[in-house]
Coordinates of C-alpha atoms in Angstrom, one line a residue:
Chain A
X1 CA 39.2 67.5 47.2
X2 CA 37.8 64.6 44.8
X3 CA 39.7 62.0 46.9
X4 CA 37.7 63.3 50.0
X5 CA 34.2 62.9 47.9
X6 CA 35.5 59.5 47.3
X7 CA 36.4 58.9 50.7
X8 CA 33.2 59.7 52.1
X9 CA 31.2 57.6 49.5
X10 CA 33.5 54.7 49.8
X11 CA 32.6 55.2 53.7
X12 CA 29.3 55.2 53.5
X13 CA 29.5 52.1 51.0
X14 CA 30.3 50.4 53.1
X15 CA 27.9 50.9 55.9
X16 CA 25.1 49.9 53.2
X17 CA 26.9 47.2 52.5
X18 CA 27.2 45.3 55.8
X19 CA 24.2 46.7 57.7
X20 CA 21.0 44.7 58.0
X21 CA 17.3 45.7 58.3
X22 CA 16.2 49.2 59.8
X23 CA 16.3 51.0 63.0
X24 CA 18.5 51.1 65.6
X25 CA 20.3 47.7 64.0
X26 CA 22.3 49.8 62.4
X27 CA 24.1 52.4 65.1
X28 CA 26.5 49.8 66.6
X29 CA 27.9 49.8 62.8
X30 CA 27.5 53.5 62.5
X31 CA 29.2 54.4 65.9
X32 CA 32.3 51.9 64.6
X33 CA 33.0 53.4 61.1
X34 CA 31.6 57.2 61.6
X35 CA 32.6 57.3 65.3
X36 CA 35.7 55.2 66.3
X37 CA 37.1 55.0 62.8
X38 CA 36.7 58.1 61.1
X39 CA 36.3 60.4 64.0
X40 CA 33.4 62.5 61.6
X41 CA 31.3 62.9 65.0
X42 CA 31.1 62.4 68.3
X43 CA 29.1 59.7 69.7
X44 CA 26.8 62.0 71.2
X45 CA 26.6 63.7 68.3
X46 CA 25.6 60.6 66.7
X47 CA 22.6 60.0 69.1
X48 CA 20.9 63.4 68.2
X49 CA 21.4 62.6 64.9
X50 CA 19.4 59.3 65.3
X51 CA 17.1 61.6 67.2
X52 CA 16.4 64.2 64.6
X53 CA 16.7 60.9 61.8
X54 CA 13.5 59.4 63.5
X55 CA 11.6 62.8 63.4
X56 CA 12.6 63.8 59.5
X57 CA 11.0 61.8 56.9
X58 CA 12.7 58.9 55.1
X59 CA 14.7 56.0 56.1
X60 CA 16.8 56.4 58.7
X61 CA 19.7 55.2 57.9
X62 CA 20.1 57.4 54.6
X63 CA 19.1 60.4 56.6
X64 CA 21.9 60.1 59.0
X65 CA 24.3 59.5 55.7
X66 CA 23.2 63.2 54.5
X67 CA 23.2 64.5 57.4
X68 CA 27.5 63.7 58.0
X69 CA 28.2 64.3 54.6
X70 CA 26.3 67.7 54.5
X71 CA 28.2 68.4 57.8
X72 CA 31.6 67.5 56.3
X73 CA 31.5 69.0 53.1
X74 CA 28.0 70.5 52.6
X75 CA 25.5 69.9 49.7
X76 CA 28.3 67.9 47.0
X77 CA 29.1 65.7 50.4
X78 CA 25.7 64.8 51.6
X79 CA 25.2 63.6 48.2
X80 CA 28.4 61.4 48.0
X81 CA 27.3 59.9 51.6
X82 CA 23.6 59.3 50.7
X83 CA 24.7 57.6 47.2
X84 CA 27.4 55.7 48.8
X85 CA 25.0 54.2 51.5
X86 CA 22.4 53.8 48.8
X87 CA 24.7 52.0 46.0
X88 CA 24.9 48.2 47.4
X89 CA 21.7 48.1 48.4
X90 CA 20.8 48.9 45.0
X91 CA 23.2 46.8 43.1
X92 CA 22.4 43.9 45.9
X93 CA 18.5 43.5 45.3
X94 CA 19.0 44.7 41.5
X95 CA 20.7 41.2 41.3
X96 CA 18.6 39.6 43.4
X97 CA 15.5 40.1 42.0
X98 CA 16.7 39.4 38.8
X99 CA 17.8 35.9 39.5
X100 CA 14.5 35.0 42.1
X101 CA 12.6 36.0 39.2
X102 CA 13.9 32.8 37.1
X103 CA 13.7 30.5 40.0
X104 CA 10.1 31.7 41.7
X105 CA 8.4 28.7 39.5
X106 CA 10.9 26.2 41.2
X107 CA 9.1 23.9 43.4
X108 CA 11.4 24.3 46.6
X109 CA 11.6 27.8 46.2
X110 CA 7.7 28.2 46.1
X111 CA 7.8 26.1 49.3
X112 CA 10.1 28.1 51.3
X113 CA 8.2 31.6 50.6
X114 CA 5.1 29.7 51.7
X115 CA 7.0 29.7 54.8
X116 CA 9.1 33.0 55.0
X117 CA 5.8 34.7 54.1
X118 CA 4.4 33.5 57.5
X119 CA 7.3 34.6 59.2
X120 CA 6.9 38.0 57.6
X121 CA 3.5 38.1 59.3
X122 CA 5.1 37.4 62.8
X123 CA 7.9 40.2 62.0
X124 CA 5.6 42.8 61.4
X125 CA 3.2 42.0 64.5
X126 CA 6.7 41.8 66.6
X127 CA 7.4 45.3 65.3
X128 CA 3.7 46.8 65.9
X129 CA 4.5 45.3 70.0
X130 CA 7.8 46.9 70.4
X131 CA 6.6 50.2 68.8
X132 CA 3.7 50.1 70.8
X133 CA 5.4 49.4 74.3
X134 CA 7.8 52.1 73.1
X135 CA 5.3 54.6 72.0
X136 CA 1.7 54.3 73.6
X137 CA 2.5 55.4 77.3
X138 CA -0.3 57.7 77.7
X139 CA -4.1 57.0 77.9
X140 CA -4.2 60.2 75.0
X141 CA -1.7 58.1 72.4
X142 CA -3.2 55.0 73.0
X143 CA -6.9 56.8 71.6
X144 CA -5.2 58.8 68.9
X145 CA -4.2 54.9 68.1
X146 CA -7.4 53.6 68.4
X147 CA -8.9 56.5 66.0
X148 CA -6.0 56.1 63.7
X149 CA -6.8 52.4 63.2
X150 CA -10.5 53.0 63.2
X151 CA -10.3 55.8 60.9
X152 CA -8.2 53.5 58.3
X153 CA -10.7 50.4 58.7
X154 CA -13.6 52.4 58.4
X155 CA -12.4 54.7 55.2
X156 CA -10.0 53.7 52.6
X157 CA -7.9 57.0 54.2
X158 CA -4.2 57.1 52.4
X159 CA -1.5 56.7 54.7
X160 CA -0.2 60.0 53.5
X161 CA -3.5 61.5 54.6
X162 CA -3.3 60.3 57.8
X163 CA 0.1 60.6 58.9
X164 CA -0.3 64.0 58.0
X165 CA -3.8 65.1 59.7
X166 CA -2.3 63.3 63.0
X167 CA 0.9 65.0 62.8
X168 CA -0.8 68.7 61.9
X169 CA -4.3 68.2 64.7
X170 CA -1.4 67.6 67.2
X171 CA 0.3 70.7 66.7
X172 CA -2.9 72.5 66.7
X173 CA -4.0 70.8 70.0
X174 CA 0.0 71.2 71.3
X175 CA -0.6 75.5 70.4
X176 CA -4.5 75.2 71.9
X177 CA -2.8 73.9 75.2
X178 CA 0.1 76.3 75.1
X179 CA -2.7 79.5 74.3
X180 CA -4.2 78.0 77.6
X181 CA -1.8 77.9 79.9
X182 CA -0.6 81.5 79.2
Chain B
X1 CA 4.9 57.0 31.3
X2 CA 5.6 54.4 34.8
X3 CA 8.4 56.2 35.3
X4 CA 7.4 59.9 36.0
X5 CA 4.2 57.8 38.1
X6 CA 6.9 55.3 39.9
X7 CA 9.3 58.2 41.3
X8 CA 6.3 60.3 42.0
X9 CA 5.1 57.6 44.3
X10 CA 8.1 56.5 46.0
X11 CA 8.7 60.4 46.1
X12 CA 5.6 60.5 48.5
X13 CA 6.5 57.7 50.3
X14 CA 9.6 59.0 51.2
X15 CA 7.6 62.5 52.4
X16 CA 5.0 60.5 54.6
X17 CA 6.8 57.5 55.5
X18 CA 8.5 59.3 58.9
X19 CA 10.3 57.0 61.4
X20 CA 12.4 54.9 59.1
X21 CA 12.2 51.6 56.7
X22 CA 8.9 49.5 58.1
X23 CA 7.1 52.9 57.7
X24 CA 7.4 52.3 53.8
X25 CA 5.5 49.1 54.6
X26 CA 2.0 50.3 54.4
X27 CA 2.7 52.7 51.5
X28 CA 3.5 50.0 49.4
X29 CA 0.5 48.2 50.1
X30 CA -1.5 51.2 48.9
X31 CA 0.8 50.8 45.8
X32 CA -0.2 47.6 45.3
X33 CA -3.7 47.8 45.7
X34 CA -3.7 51.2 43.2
X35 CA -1.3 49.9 40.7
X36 CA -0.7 46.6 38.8
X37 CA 3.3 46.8 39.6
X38 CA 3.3 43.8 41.9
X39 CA 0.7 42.0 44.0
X40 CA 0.4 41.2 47.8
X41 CA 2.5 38.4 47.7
X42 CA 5.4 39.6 45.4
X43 CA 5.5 42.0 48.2
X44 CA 5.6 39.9 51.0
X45 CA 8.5 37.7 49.1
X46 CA 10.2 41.1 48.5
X47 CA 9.9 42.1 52.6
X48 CA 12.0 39.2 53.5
X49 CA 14.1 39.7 50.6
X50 CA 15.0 43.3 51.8
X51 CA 15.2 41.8 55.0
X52 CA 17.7 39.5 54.7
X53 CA 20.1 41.3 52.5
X54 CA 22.5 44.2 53.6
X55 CA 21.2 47.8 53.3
X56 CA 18.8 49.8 54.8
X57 CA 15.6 48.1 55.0
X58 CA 12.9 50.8 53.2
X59 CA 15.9 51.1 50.2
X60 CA 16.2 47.5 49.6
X61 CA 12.0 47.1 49.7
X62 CA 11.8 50.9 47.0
X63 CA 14.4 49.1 44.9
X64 CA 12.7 46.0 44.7
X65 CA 9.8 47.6 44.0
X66 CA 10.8 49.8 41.2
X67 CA 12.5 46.5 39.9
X68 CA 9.0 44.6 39.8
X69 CA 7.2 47.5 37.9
X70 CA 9.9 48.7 35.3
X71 CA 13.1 46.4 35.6
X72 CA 16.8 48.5 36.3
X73 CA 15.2 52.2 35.7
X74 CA 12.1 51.7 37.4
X75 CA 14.5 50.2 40.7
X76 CA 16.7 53.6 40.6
X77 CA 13.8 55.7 39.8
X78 CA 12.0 54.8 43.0
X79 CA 15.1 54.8 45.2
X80 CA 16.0 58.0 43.9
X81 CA 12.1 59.0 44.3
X82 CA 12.7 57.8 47.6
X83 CA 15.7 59.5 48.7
X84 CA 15.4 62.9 47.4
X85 CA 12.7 64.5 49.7
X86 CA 14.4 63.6 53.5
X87 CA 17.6 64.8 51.5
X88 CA 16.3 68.2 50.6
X89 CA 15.2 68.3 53.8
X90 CA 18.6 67.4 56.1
X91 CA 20.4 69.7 53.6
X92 CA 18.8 72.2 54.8
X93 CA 18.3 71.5 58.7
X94 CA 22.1 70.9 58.9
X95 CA 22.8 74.4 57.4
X96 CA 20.2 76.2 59.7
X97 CA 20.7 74.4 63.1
X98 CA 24.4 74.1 64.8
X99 CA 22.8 71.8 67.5
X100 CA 20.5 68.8 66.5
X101 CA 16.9 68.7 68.2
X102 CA 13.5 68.6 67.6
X103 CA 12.2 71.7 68.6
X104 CA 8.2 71.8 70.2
X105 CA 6.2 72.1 67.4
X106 CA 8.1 69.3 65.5
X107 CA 7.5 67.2 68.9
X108 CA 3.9 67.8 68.8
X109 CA 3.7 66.4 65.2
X110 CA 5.7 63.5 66.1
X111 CA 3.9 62.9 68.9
X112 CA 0.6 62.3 66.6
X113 CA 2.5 60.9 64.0
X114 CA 3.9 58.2 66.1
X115 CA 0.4 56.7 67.2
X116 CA -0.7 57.1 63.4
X117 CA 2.5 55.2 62.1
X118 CA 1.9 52.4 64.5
X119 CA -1.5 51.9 63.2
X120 CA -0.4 51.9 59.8
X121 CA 2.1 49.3 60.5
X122 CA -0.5 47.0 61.9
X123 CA -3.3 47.7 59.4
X124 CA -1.0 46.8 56.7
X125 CA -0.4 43.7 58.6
X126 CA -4.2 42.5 58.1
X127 CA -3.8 41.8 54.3
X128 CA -0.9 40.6 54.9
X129 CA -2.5 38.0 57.2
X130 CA -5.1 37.3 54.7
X131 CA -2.2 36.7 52.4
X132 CA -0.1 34.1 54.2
X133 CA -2.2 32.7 57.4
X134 CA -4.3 30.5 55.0
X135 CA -4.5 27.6 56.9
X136 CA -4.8 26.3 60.6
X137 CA -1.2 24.8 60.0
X138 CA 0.2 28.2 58.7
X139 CA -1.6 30.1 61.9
X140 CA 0.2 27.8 64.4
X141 CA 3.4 28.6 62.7
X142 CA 2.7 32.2 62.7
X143 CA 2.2 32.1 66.7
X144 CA 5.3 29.9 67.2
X145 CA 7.5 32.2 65.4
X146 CA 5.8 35.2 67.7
X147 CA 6.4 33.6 70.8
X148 CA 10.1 32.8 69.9
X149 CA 10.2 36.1 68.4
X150 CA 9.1 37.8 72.0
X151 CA 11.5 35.4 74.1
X152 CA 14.4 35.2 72.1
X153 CA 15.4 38.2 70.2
X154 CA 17.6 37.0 67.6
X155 CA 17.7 39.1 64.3
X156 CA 14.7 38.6 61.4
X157 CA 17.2 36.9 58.9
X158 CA 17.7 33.8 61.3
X159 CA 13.7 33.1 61.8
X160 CA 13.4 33.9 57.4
X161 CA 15.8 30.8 57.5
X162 CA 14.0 28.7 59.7
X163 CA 10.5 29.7 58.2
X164 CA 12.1 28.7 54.7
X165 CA 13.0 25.1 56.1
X166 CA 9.7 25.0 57.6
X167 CA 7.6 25.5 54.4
X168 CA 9.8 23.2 52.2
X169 CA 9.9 20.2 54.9
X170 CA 6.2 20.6 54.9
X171 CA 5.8 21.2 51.4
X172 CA 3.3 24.5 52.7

């Protein structure tokens, strides 16, 4: 029994440990360990979980982690799998930080953040145009857009705030439209 | 008492922040503007530090975070923070469903969250502009790296690379 805890954290380990950035980045590596490997799901099954990952709150990656693991060996697993996807990244940037944080008053090292900080800028925008392409298809998402971003200009709205009065007037409008149509 | 404040705000940000790692993005620059843990550019340096390492993006950006403000507890404290609520939450959905989906109401949500979350995204990109775009040399760079960005979609570590060779061969 311990050995399969181990087994699933040592699993998920190493999915932290070799995937890169967010998003869908990660599913070819998720489909090769979780799918071909250890047979835990089925690719389809691993789909809808991306699905439903996008639609729960926090990172998707970690929720797909708990998600196996609860499936495999319920509360005790999703914890191994969410620590074990969680532990490298940890341990990685723990060290990182530590060291950039003697070598952020080096000359060079000042000059290349200049630099990577402008590509930062360009990775976000790049992001903002594939979500929107993704997303904004309809003349209604592209105004709840518009308010969003005028509503955040205009008042110094939390993003908690908002993300929650979007998500709850669009169930109320969703149920008005439903009432309708009866 | 940072700690009990640091996982209580990575705890929100892992409530609100639906839709993955970038969502965090915006969250944190709240944090920043509310609280003296790091400043606009620490947090800029720490995005393409959690961008080009392995892990999931938002993780590597909470820990990094939690490092700034309070050293090795406060970078567990806000992963852990950070973790805990989806995981609540996907304990319980995988008990109560036996077939993943969204079901209509939860569509309806996402489907004003989305717009919302893209707007975030993009309004935290404004200070982040203000930040890094300080000169006319720095914006051409910034629409070079967008184009090639938008023809050639290689992944975000190779263009950190190239933007690092760019600012030390012209001592930005």
């Amino acid at each position: 029994m311990v050995r399969e805890f181990i087994k699933l954290f040592w699993v998920f380990a190493k999915i932290g440990a070799i995937m890169f950035g967010g998003g869908a980045a990660m599913l070819p590596i998720l489909k090769s360990e979780v799918v071909d490997k250890r047979r835990y799901i089925s690719q389809e099954e691993l789909l809808d979980l991306y699905s439903i990952s996008q639609c729960t709150p926090g990172i998707i990656a970690v929720n797909i982690a708990t998600f196996i693991g609860s499936k495999q060996l319920g509360i005790a697993g999703a914890a191994a799998a969410t620590l074990g996807v969680v532990t490298p990244a940890v341990i990685i940037i723990t060290a990182i930080a530590a060291v950039l944080t003697q070598f952020m008053d080096n000359r060079y090292v000042i000059y290349a953040f200049s630099g990577i900080r402008i590509a930062v800028v360009a990775l976000v925008i790049n992001v903002v145009i594939d979500l929107a392409r993704g997303n904004l298809k309809s003349w209604g998402k592209v105004a709840a857009f518009i308010i969003a971003l005028a509503v955040l200009l205009a008042f110094k709205l939390s993003p908690a705030l908002l993300v929650l009065t979007m998500g709850v007037g669009c169930v109320a409008l969703g149920e008005l439209r439903r009432r309708r149509a009866k | 008492m940072i700690y009990g404040l640091l996982f209580f705000e990575f705890f929100k940000i892992g409530l609100f922040a639906i839709g993955g790692g970038l969502v965090t993005i915006p969250f944190l620059f709240n944090l920043a503007e509310k609280y003296d843990w790091f400043s606009r550019v620490e947090l800029i340096n720490m995005m393409a530090v959690a961008e080009s390492t392995p892990g999931p993006l938002g993780v590597n950006m909470a820990t990094y975070a939690g490092f700034n403000a309070a050293s090795i507890s406060g970078a567990l404290i806000s992963t852990v923070g950070l973790v805990l609520p989806s995981f609540i939450i996907i304990v319980i959905i995988a008990k109560l469903m036996s077939k993943y989906s969204c079901n209509t109401r939860v569509k309806d949500f996402l489907s004003g969250v989305r717009p919302a979350v893209i707007a975030l995204i993009l309004w935290a990109g404004i200070p982040l502009a203000q930040t890094s775009l300080t000169s006319d040399i720095n914006i051409m760079i910034f629409v070079g790296i967008l184009a090639a960005m938008r023809v050639w979609k290689k992944s975000p570590v190779f263009y950190i690379i190239i933007a690092a060779l760019i600012g030390i061969a012209l001592r930005l």
